Amino acid sequence: AKAAQGCTWCFYDEQVSRSARSLADQEGELRRALRRGELELHYQPRLCLESGRIVGLEALVRWLHPERGLLGPDAFIPMAEESGLIVPLGYWVIARALRDLQSLHEGGADSLHMAINLSFRQFQDSQLLPTLNRLIEERGIDPHWLEFELTETAVMRRSEQVQSAMHALGELGVRFSLDDFGTGFSSFVHLSSLPITLLKIDKSFVAGMAVRPGKSQLVQAMVGLAHNLDLDVVAEGVETTEQLELLRQFGAQQVQGYLVSQPLPLAELLHFMSAERLA
Ligand code: C2E
Ligand code: CA
Ligand code: CA
Ligand code: CA
């Protein structure tokens, strides 16, 4: 039954409980999806501008939903972060990415890096280090092939926990990159105290680079800044050869984007990589 006429509180209440219920539903659904194996990873290649070779991959999660089809992370990662499900989901991502990296390395692509996105919440989990150690051991992967991407916003929370986990992982040989650079507010003093070696220029800065000089200048300044901090640069969202050429001129080390390849399922990635080798 509808709320009593004029009773805005009742109405409000009903709305709140309806949306709360649907959030709980969504959580349950994602939890089941994890159990049933409905999640997938797609891998986007990273091109090294100097060698012209694919030097790494970024793992990007998708949900093959039985009714709604293939869902991108924006449809469920925020909810997973909110609910804490990002922790088990994140372990699934790490385990799958390491499994696939092992098979890629064994298949001959033995100098590929794997970049994995990590949420702030995952750093707050005490099992992160032991789990990673176990998975690395299981897969026989040298940790220096692994890279974790952390957003600027996560890093700038200056959490003691994040900092010590980063240092501990850094000791293992794992690398860190600063994702979505330019969208948050970095303190360079804070940045230089963390074991970060790469800076990823957000695709919003790369978009329109060749057509708007102001944008190109901004990206050039960002690359210069990264180099002053002794960081390598990956530009994301590279869609045109003009953008790629400008980035090369500016001295960016790597690019990622539809120009090189979309994120691909493992089988298609293998195909892409073998075609790449023949080219
Ligand atoms: P991100 O880390 O900034 O990832 C880059 C996004 O840009 C990806 O979107 C990718 O598909 C898209 N992209 C790549 N090349 C191009 C291009 O040339 N043009 C344009 N317009 N877009 C491009 P996607 O896969 O939808 O991922 C969205 C975000 O979801 C990611 O942003 C990342 O923050 C998050 N995410 C993805 N997988 C995971 C995960 O396993 N764990 C966590 N915590 N977050 C994840
Ligand atoms: Ca990323
Ligand atoms: Ca990014
Ligand atoms: Ca992003």
Short mmCIF file of C-alpha atoms and ligand atoms in Angstrom, two decimals:
data_model
loop_
_atom_site.label_atom_id
_atom_site.label_comp_id
_atom_site.label_asym_id
_atom_site.label_seq_id
_atom_site.Cartn_x
_atom_site.Cartn_y
_atom_site.Cartn_z
CA ALA A 1 0.00 0.00 0.00
CA LYS A 2 1.11 3.56 -0.67
CA ALA A 3 2.07 5.85 2.14
CA ALA A 4 -0.72 7.89 3.69
CA GLN A 5 -1.53 11.08 1.82
CA GLY A 6 0.61 14.00 2.85
CA CYS A 7 2.80 11.77 4.94
CA THR A 8 6.10 12.63 3.35
CA TRP A 9 8.03 10.81 6.06
CA CYS A 10 6.30 7.51 5.34
CA PHE A 11 6.94 8.00 1.68
CA TYR A 12 10.58 8.83 2.28
CA ASP A 13 10.94 5.82 4.50
CA GLU A 14 9.54 3.52 1.90
CA GLN A 15 11.96 4.87 -0.69
CA VAL A 16 14.89 4.39 1.61
CA SER A 17 14.02 0.82 2.47
CA ARG A 18 13.38 0.04 -1.18
CA SER A 19 16.79 1.26 -2.21
CA ALA A 20 18.41 -0.39 0.81
CA ARG A 21 16.79 -3.67 -0.12
CA SER A 22 17.96 -3.44 -3.66
CA LEU A 23 21.51 -2.74 -2.50
CA ALA A 24 21.38 -5.88 -0.35
CA ASP A 25 20.02 -7.74 -3.37
CA GLN A 26 22.83 -6.47 -5.53
CA GLU A 27 25.36 -7.55 -2.93
CA GLY A 28 23.87 -11.01 -2.72
CA GLU A 29 23.91 -11.25 -6.47
CA LEU A 30 27.56 -10.27 -6.71
CA ARG A 31 28.46 -12.68 -3.93
CA ARG A 32 26.75 -15.47 -5.87
CA ALA A 33 28.44 -14.37 -9.08
CA LEU A 34 31.81 -14.77 -7.40
CA ARG A 35 30.87 -18.24 -6.22
CA ARG A 36 29.48 -19.28 -9.59
CA GLY A 37 32.44 -18.00 -11.52
CA GLU A 38 30.63 -15.28 -13.46
CA LEU A 39 33.54 -12.85 -13.20
CA GLU A 40 36.15 -12.57 -15.92
CA LEU A 41 39.34 -10.67 -16.49
CA HIS A 42 40.16 -8.86 -19.68
CA TYR A 43 43.70 -7.76 -20.34
CA GLN A 44 44.75 -4.53 -21.98
CA PRO A 45 48.25 -4.49 -23.48
CA ARG A 46 50.74 -1.76 -22.71
CA LEU A 47 53.07 -0.68 -25.46
CA CYS A 48 56.62 0.45 -24.77
CA LEU A 49 57.29 3.43 -27.05
CA GLU A 50 61.02 2.86 -27.20
CA SER A 51 61.01 -0.81 -28.17
CA GLY A 52 57.63 -0.88 -29.89
CA ARG A 53 56.82 -4.03 -27.95
CA ILE A 54 54.04 -5.08 -25.62
CA VAL A 55 55.67 -5.01 -22.21
CA GLY A 56 52.74 -5.45 -19.89
CA LEU A 57 49.06 -5.99 -19.34
CA GLU A 58 46.45 -4.39 -17.14
CA ALA A 59 43.85 -6.74 -15.69
CA LEU A 60 40.32 -5.29 -15.85
CA VAL A 61 37.42 -7.14 -14.29
CA ARG A 62 34.07 -7.85 -15.98
CA TRP A 63 30.92 -9.59 -14.86
CA LEU A 64 29.30 -11.94 -17.33
CA HIS A 65 25.83 -11.53 -15.90
CA PRO A 66 23.39 -14.32 -16.84
CA GLU A 67 20.62 -11.84 -17.74
CA ARG A 68 22.25 -8.47 -18.22
CA GLY A 69 25.21 -9.58 -20.32
CA LEU A 70 28.78 -8.37 -19.95
CA LEU A 71 29.00 -5.67 -17.27
CA GLY A 72 31.93 -3.30 -16.91
CA PRO A 73 33.49 -2.59 -13.52
CA ASP A 74 31.74 0.74 -13.16
CA ALA A 75 28.48 -1.22 -12.79
CA PHE A 76 29.61 -3.13 -9.70
CA ILE A 77 33.01 -2.03 -8.31
CA PRO A 78 31.60 1.00 -6.42
CA MET A 79 29.03 -1.26 -4.76
CA ALA A 80 31.71 -3.85 -4.01
CA GLU A 81 33.84 -1.18 -2.39
CA GLU A 82 30.90 0.11 -0.38
CA SER A 83 29.94 -3.33 0.91
CA GLY A 84 33.42 -4.73 1.48
CA LEU A 85 32.91 -7.39 -1.19
CA ILE A 86 35.85 -5.79 -2.98
CA VAL A 87 38.10 -7.77 -0.61
CA PRO A 88 37.06 -11.29 -1.75
CA LEU A 89 36.54 -10.00 -5.29
CA GLY A 90 40.02 -8.50 -5.23
CA TYR A 91 41.53 -11.80 -4.12
CA TRP A 92 39.77 -13.51 -6.99
CA VAL A 93 41.22 -10.91 -9.39
CA ILE A 94 44.75 -11.35 -8.04
CA ALA A 95 44.52 -15.15 -8.16
CA ARG A 96 43.17 -15.19 -11.72
CA ALA A 97 45.67 -12.60 -12.97
CA LEU A 98 48.57 -14.57 -11.49
CA ARG A 99 47.27 -17.81 -12.96
CA ASP A 100 47.05 -16.23 -16.41
CA LEU A 101 50.43 -14.54 -16.06
CA GLN A 102 51.98 -17.89 -15.21
CA SER A 103 50.52 -19.44 -18.34
CA LEU A 104 51.60 -16.50 -20.48
CA HIS A 105 55.14 -16.71 -19.12
CA GLU A 106 55.22 -20.45 -19.65
CA GLY A 107 53.88 -19.96 -23.17
CA GLY A 108 56.88 -17.85 -24.08
CA ALA A 109 55.68 -14.32 -23.28
CA ASP A 110 58.11 -14.42 -20.40
CA SER A 111 58.86 -10.73 -20.01
CA LEU A 112 55.34 -9.45 -19.52
CA HIS A 113 54.34 -7.40 -16.51
CA MET A 114 50.91 -7.70 -14.98
CA ALA A 115 49.24 -4.62 -13.53
CA ILE A 116 46.37 -5.16 -11.11
CA ASN A 117 44.06 -2.47 -9.74
CA LEU A 118 43.87 -2.43 -5.95
CA SER A 119 41.28 -0.61 -3.90
CA PHE A 120 42.06 1.15 -0.68
CA ARG A 121 39.89 -1.36 1.19
CA GLN A 122 42.09 -4.25 0.10
CA PHE A 123 45.04 -2.68 1.90
CA GLN A 124 43.09 -2.65 5.12
CA ASP A 125 42.77 -6.43 4.99
CA SER A 126 45.34 -8.21 7.11
CA GLN A 127 45.38 -11.17 4.72
CA LEU A 128 46.70 -9.17 1.77
CA LEU A 129 50.38 -9.87 2.35
CA PRO A 130 50.13 -13.55 3.33
CA THR A 131 47.69 -14.24 0.48
CA LEU A 132 49.92 -12.57 -2.07
CA ASN A 133 52.94 -14.41 -0.78
CA ARG A 134 51.11 -17.69 -1.08
CA LEU A 135 49.85 -16.99 -4.62
CA ILE A 136 53.24 -15.79 -5.81
CA GLU A 137 54.80 -18.95 -4.41
CA GLU A 138 52.11 -21.19 -5.91
CA ARG A 139 52.52 -19.68 -9.37
CA GLY A 140 56.29 -19.44 -9.20
CA ILE A 141 56.19 -15.85 -10.37
CA ASP A 142 58.96 -13.41 -9.68
CA PRO A 143 57.21 -10.55 -7.82
CA HIS A 144 59.00 -7.96 -9.92
CA TRP A 145 56.63 -8.81 -12.79
CA LEU A 146 53.75 -7.59 -10.67
CA GLU A 147 52.49 -4.06 -10.44
CA PHE A 148 49.65 -2.70 -8.37
CA GLU A 149 47.76 0.33 -9.55
CA LEU A 150 46.49 2.60 -6.81
CA THR A 151 44.44 5.67 -7.46
CA GLU A 152 45.72 9.05 -6.48
CA THR A 153 42.76 9.43 -4.14
CA ALA A 154 43.60 6.19 -2.31
CA VAL A 155 47.26 7.08 -1.95
CA MET A 156 46.51 10.56 -0.69
CA ARG A 157 44.52 9.24 2.24
CA ARG A 158 47.92 8.88 3.87
CA SER A 159 46.92 5.82 5.79
CA GLU A 160 49.62 4.29 7.96
CA GLN A 161 48.33 0.86 6.97
CA VAL A 162 48.54 1.51 3.24
CA GLN A 163 51.99 2.95 3.60
CA SER A 164 53.38 0.00 5.53
CA ALA A 165 51.70 -2.55 3.25
CA MET A 166 53.19 -0.75 0.24
CA HIS A 167 56.63 -0.82 1.75
CA ALA A 168 56.34 -4.50 2.66
CA LEU A 169 55.20 -5.37 -0.86
CA GLY A 170 57.87 -3.12 -2.30
CA GLU A 171 60.47 -5.15 -0.39
CA LEU A 172 59.16 -8.25 -2.16
CA GLY A 173 59.87 -6.56 -5.47
CA VAL A 174 56.30 -5.63 -6.39
CA ARG A 175 55.97 -2.28 -8.17
CA PHE A 176 53.34 0.40 -7.67
CA SER A 177 51.83 2.86 -10.05
CA LEU A 178 49.77 5.93 -9.37
CA ASP A 179 46.54 5.56 -11.35
CA ASP A 180 44.34 8.35 -12.67
CA PHE A 181 47.07 10.88 -12.09
CA GLY A 182 45.82 14.44 -12.30
CA THR A 183 42.33 13.71 -11.02
CA GLY A 184 43.20 13.96 -7.32
CA PHE A 185 45.45 16.18 -5.30
CA SER A 186 48.90 14.76 -4.95
CA SER A 187 51.34 16.02 -2.44
CA PHE A 188 54.72 15.45 -4.00
CA VAL A 189 56.38 15.20 -0.62
CA HIS A 190 54.04 12.38 0.29
CA LEU A 191 54.47 10.74 -3.11
CA SER A 192 58.23 10.67 -2.81
CA SER A 193 57.93 8.81 0.50
CA LEU A 194 56.13 5.91 -1.18
CA PRO A 195 57.57 3.09 -3.31
CA ILE A 196 55.86 4.26 -6.49
CA THR A 197 57.75 3.93 -9.76
CA LEU A 198 55.14 4.73 -12.39
CA LEU A 199 52.65 7.42 -12.99
CA LYS A 200 49.57 6.82 -15.14
CA ILE A 201 48.21 9.91 -16.83
CA ASP A 202 44.44 9.73 -16.74
CA LYS A 203 42.68 9.32 -20.06
CA SER A 204 40.71 12.53 -19.52
CA PHE A 205 43.98 14.43 -20.11
CA VAL A 206 44.95 12.39 -23.14
CA ALA A 207 41.56 12.85 -24.79
CA GLY A 208 41.61 15.77 -27.17
CA MET A 209 45.38 16.24 -26.86
CA ALA A 210 46.07 16.61 -30.55
CA VAL A 211 43.18 18.98 -31.14
CA ARG A 212 43.57 21.23 -28.14
CA PRO A 213 47.08 22.67 -27.62
CA GLY A 214 46.27 23.56 -24.01
CA LYS A 215 45.65 19.91 -23.25
CA SER A 216 48.88 18.84 -24.90
CA GLN A 217 50.83 21.37 -22.86
CA LEU A 218 49.24 20.09 -19.69
CA VAL A 219 50.18 16.51 -20.53
CA GLN A 220 53.71 17.63 -21.40
CA ALA A 221 53.97 19.31 -18.00
CA MET A 222 52.71 16.15 -16.29
CA VAL A 223 55.32 14.02 -18.06
CA GLY A 224 58.02 16.49 -17.04
CA LEU A 225 56.83 16.43 -13.47
CA ALA A 226 56.89 12.64 -13.38
CA HIS A 227 60.42 12.58 -14.73
CA ASN A 228 61.54 15.11 -12.13
CA LEU A 229 60.17 12.74 -9.51
CA ASP A 230 62.09 9.93 -11.21
CA LEU A 231 58.91 8.15 -12.27
CA ASP A 232 58.15 6.49 -15.58
CA VAL A 233 54.99 7.52 -17.40
CA VAL A 234 52.17 5.43 -18.81
CA ALA A 235 49.52 7.35 -20.71
CA GLU A 236 46.09 5.72 -20.75
CA GLY A 237 43.22 6.16 -23.16
CA VAL A 238 45.43 6.63 -26.22
CA GLU A 239 43.12 6.41 -29.22
CA THR A 240 44.91 8.18 -32.08
CA THR A 241 48.35 8.13 -33.68
CA GLU A 242 48.53 11.90 -33.13
CA GLN A 243 48.21 11.39 -29.40
CA LEU A 244 50.80 8.65 -29.50
CA GLU A 245 53.29 10.79 -31.42
CA LEU A 246 52.89 13.71 -29.03
CA LEU A 247 53.35 11.42 -26.04
CA ARG A 248 56.49 10.02 -27.63
CA GLN A 249 57.82 13.55 -28.16
CA PHE A 250 57.07 14.43 -24.55
CA GLY A 251 59.03 11.40 -23.39
CA ALA A 252 56.29 9.11 -22.05
CA GLN A 253 57.60 5.55 -21.74
CA GLN A 254 54.43 3.54 -22.31
CA VAL A 255 50.96 3.89 -23.75
CA GLN A 256 47.74 2.01 -23.28
CA GLY A 257 44.53 2.52 -25.20
CA TYR A 258 42.21 1.46 -27.99
CA LEU A 259 44.84 2.49 -30.56
CA VAL A 260 46.96 -0.44 -29.40
CA SER A 261 44.14 -2.71 -28.28
CA GLN A 262 40.96 -2.88 -26.26
CA PRO A 263 41.06 -5.01 -23.11
CA LEU A 264 40.82 -8.62 -24.36
CA PRO A 265 39.86 -11.99 -22.89
CA LEU A 266 42.92 -14.24 -22.48
CA ALA A 267 42.28 -16.31 -25.64
CA GLU A 268 41.99 -13.19 -27.80
CA LEU A 269 45.00 -11.65 -26.12
CA LEU A 270 47.08 -14.71 -27.03
CA HIS A 271 45.95 -14.29 -30.62
CA PHE A 272 46.82 -10.59 -30.53
CA MET A 273 50.24 -11.29 -29.06
CA SER A 274 51.14 -13.90 -31.67
CA ALA A 275 50.04 -11.63 -34.50
CA GLU A 276 52.14 -8.89 -32.90
CA ARG A 277 55.22 -11.08 -32.92
CA LEU A 278 54.89 -11.86 -36.62
CA ALA A 279 54.37 -8.23 -37.55
P1 C2E B 1 41.12 2.42 -14.87
O1 C2E B 1 42.02 1.65 -13.96
O2 C2E B 1 41.41 3.87 -15.05
O3 C2E B 1 41.11 1.62 -16.23
C1 C2E B 1 41.12 2.22 -17.49
C2 C2E B 1 39.75 2.20 -18.12
O4 C2E B 1 39.84 2.83 -19.39
C3 C2E B 1 39.21 0.80 -18.39
O5 C2E B 1 37.81 0.85 -18.22
C4 C2E B 1 39.57 0.61 -19.87
O6 C2E B 1 38.75 -0.35 -20.51
C5 C2E B 1 39.33 1.99 -20.40
N1 C2E B 1 40.08 2.27 -21.61
C6 C2E B 1 41.20 1.65 -22.06
N2 C2E B 1 41.64 2.20 -23.20
C7 C2E B 1 40.79 3.20 -23.51
C8 C2E B 1 40.71 4.15 -24.59
O7 C2E B 1 41.53 4.19 -25.49
N3 C2E B 1 39.70 5.03 -24.54
C9 C2E B 1 38.78 5.03 -23.55
N4 C2E B 1 37.81 5.94 -23.59
N5 C2E B 1 38.81 4.16 -22.52
C10 C2E B 1 39.81 3.25 -22.50
P2 C2E B 1 37.03 -0.30 -17.47
O8 C2E B 1 37.58 -1.63 -17.87
O9 C2E B 1 35.59 -0.02 -17.70
O10 C2E B 1 37.42 -0.06 -15.95
C11 C2E B 1 36.93 1.04 -15.23
C12 C2E B 1 37.59 1.16 -13.90
O11 C2E B 1 37.20 0.08 -13.04
C13 C2E B 1 39.10 1.07 -13.95
O12 C2E B 1 39.60 2.32 -14.35
C14 C2E B 1 39.42 0.72 -12.51
O13 C2E B 1 39.46 1.85 -11.71
C15 C2E B 1 38.23 -0.13 -12.12
N6 C2E B 1 38.61 -1.56 -12.12
C16 C2E B 1 38.69 -2.42 -13.16
N7 C2E B 1 39.07 -3.65 -12.74
C17 C2E B 1 39.27 -3.55 -11.41
C18 C2E B 1 39.70 -4.48 -10.41
O14 C2E B 1 40.01 -5.66 -10.65
N8 C2E B 1 39.76 -4.01 -9.11
C19 C2E B 1 39.45 -2.71 -8.81
N9 C2E B 1 39.56 -2.33 -7.53
N10 C2E B 1 39.06 -1.82 -9.72
C20 C2E B 1 38.97 -2.23 -11.01
CA CA B 2 44.01 1.18 -13.63
CA CA B 3 43.40 4.87 -14.85
CA CA B 4 39.80 5.62 -14.08
#
